[in-house]
PDB file of C-alpha atoms in Angstrom:
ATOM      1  CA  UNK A 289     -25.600  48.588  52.148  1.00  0.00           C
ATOM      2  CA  UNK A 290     -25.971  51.213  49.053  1.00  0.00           C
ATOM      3  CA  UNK A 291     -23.714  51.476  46.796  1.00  0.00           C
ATOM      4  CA  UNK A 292     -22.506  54.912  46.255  1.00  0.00           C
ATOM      5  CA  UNK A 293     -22.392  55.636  42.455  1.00  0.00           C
ATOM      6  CA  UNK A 294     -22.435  58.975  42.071  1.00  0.00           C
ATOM      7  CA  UNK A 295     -19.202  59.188  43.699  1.00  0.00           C
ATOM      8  CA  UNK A 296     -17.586  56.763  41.925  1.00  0.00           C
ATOM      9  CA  UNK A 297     -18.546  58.139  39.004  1.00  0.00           C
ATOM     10  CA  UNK A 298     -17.630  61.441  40.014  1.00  0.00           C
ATOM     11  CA  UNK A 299     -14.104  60.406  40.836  1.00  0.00           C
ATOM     12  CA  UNK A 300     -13.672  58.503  37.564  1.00  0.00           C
ATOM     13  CA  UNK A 301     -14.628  62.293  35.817  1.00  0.00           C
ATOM     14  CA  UNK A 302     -11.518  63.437  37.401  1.00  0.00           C
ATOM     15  CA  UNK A 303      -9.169  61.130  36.462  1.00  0.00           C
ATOM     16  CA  UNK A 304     -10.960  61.432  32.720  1.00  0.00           C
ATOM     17  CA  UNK A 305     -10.106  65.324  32.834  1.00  0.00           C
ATOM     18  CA  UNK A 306      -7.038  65.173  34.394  1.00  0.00           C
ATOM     19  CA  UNK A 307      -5.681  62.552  31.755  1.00  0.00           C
ATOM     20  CA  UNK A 308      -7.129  64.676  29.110  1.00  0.00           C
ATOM     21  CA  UNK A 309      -5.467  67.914  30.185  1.00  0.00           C
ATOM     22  CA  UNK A 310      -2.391  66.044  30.807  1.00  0.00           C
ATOM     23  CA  UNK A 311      -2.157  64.401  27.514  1.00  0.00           C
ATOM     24  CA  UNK A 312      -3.152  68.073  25.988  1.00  0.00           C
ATOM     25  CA  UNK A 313      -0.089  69.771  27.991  1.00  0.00           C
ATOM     26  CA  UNK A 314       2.341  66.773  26.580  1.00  0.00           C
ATOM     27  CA  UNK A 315       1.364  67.187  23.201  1.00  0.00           C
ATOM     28  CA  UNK A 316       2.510  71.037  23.196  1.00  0.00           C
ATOM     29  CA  UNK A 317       5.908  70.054  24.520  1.00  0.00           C
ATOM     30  CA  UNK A 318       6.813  67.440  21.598  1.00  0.00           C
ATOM     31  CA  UNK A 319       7.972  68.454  18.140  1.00  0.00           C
ATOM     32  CA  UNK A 320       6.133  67.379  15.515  1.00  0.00           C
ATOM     33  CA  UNK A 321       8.004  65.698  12.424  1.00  0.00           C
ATOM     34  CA  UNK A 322       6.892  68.172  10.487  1.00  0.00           C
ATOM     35  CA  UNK A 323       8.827  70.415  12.854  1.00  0.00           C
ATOM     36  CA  UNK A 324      12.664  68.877  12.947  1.00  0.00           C
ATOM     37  CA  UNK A 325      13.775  68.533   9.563  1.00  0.00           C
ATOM     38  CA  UNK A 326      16.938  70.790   8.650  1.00  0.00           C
ATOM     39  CA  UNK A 327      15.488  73.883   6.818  1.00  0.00           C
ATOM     40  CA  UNK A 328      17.843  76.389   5.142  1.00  0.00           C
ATOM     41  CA  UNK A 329      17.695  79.602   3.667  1.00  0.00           C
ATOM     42  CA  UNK A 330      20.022  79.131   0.301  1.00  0.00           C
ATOM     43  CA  UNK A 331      20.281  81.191  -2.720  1.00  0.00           C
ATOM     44  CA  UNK A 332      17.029  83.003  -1.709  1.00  0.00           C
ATOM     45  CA  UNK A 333      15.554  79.365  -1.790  1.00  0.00           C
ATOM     46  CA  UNK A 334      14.473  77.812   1.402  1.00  0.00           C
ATOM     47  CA  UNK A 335      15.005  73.857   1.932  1.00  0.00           C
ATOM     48  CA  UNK A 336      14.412  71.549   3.810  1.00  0.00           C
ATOM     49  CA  UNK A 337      15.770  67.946   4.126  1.00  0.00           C
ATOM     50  CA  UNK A 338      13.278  65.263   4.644  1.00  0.00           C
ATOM     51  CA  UNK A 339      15.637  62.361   4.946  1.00  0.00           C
ATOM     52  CA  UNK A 340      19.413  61.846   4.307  1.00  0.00           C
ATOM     53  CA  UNK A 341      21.450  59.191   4.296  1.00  0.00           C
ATOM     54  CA  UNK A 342      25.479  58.724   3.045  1.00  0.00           C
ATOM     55  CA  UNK A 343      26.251  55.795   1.090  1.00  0.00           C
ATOM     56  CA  UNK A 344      28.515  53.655   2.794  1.00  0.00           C
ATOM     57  CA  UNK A 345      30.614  52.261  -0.433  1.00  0.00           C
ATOM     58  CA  UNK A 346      30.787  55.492  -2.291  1.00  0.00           C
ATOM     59  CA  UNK A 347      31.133  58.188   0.884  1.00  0.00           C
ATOM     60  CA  UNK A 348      30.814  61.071  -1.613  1.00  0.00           C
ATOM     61  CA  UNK A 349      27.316  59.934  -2.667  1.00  0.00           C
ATOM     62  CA  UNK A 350      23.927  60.606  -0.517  1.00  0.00           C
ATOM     63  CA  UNK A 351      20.752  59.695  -1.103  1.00  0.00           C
ATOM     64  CA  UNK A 352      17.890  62.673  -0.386  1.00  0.00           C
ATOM     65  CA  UNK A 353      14.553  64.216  -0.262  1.00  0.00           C
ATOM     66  CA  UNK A 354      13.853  67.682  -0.055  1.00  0.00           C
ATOM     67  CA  UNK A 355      11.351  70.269   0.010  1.00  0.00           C
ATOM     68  CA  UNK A 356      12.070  73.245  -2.080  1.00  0.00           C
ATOM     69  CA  UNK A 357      10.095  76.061  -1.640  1.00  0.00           C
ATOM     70  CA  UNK A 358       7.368  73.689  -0.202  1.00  0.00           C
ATOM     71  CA  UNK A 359       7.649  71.482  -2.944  1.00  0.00           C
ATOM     72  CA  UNK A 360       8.967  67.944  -1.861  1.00  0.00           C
ATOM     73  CA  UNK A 361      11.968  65.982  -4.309  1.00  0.00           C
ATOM     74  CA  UNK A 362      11.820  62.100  -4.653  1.00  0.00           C
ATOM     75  CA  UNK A 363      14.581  60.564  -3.166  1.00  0.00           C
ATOM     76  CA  UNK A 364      17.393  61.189  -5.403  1.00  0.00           C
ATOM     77  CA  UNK A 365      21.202  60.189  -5.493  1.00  0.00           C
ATOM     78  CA  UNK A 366      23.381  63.532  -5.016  1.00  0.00           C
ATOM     79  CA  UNK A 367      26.876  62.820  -5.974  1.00  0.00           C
ATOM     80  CA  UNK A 368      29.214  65.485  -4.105  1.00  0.00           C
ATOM     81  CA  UNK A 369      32.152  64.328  -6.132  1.00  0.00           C
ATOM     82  CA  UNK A 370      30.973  64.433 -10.199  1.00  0.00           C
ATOM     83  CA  UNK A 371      28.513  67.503  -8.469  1.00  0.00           C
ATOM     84  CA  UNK A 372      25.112  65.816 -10.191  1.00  0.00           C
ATOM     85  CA  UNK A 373      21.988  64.318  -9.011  1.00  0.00           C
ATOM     86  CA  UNK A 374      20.700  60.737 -10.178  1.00  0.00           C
ATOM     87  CA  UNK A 375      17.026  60.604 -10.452  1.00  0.00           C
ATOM     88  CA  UNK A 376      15.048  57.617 -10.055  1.00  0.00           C
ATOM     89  CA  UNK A 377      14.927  57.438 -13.787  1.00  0.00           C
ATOM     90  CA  UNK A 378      18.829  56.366 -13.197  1.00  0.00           C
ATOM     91  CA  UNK A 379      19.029  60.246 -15.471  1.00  0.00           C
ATOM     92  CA  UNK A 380      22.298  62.843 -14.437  1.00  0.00           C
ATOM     93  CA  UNK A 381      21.108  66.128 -13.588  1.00  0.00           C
ATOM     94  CA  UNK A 382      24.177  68.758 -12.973  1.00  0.00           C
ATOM     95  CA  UNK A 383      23.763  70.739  -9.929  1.00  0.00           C
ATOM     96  CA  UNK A 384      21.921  73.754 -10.015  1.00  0.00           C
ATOM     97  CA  UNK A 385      21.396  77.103  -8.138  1.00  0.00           C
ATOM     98  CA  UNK A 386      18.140  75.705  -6.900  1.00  0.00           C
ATOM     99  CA  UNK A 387      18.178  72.146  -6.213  1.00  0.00           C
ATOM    100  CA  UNK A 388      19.782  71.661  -3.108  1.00  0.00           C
ATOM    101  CA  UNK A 389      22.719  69.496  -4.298  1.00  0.00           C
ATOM    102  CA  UNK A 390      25.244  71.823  -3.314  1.00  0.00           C
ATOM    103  CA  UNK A 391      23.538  72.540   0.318  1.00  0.00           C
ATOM    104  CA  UNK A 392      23.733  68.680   1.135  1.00  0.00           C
ATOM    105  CA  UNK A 393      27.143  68.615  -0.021  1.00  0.00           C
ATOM    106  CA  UNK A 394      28.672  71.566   1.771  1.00  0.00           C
ATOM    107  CA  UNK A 395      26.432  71.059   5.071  1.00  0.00           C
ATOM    108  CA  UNK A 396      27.018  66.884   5.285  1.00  0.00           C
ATOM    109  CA  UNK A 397      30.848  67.283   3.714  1.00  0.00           C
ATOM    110  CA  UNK A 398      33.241  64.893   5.629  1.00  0.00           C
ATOM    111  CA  UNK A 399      36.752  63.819   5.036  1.00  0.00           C
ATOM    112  CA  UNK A 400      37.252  60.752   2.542  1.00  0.00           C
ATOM    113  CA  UNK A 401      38.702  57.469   4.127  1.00  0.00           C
ATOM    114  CA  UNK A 402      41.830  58.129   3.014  1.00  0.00           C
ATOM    115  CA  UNK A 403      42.565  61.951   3.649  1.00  0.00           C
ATOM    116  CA  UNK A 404      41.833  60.899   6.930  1.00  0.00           C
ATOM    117  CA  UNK A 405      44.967  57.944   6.860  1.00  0.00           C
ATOM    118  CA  UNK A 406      46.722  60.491   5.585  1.00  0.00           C
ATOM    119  CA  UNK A 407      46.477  63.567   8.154  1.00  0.00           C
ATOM    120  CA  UNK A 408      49.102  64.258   9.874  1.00  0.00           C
ATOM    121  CA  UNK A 409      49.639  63.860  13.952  1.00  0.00           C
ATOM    122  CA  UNK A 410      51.136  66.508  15.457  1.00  0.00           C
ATOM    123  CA  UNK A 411      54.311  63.692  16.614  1.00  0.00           C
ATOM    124  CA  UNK A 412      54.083  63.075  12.429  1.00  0.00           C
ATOM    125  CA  UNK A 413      54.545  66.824  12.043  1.00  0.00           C
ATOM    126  CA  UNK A 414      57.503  67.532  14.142  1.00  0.00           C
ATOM    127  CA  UNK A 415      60.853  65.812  13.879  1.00  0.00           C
ATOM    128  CA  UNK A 416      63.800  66.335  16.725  1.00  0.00           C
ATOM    129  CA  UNK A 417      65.962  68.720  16.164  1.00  0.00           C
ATOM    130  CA  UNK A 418      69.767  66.737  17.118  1.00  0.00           C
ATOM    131  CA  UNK A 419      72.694  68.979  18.489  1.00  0.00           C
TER     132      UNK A 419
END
């Protein structure tokens, strides 16, 4: 018997080309990183936030990168409730028309702990009326 090589190899081609257009075809259909961050358009500034995250102790308090006008932040403490930034040099930066501090704290802003104990329910909000 003879082995039949060209046809094995010819068959192991296709699956080569087929895998390659596949993985082509897939890589089209998934967003890059680069792709999903949250990009706004704010006082004729556009940014974008890298990474976010709320501090669980102090729920007025996130810490943040962003890109402003394609130029990316350090990570940086913004504090929604004193309305400054901490830099990494521990420094207090008041909020300004172009740093994004008051974008993460209007588009992330969440009720406190407590204003939320102390909403009313609708059966808090209505008492009987006795005849």
């Amino acid at each position: 018997m003879i082995p039949n090589y060209p046809i094995a190899i010819a068959s192991l081609m296709l699956v080569f080309i087929f895998t390659l257009i596949f993985n082509l075809l897939l890589s089209f259909t998934v967003i890059s990183p680069a792709e999903a961050f949250t990009c706004r358009d704010y006082n004729n500034h556009k940014i974008c936030i890298l990474s976010i995250k709320r501090n669980a102790k102090n729920y007025w308090e996130y810490r943040a990168s962003v890109i402003i006008d394609g130029v990316r932040s350090p990570v940086e403490i913004y504090d929604c409730r004193q309305r400054v930034r901490i830099g990494s040099d521990r420094n207090f930066i008041a909020f300004g028309e172009d740093d994004g501090g008051e974008l993460i704290c209007s588009f992330f802003r969440m009720s406190s702990p407590t204003e939320i104990a102390n909403k009313k329910t609708p059966t808090q909000e209505y008492t009987l009326n006795e005849h």
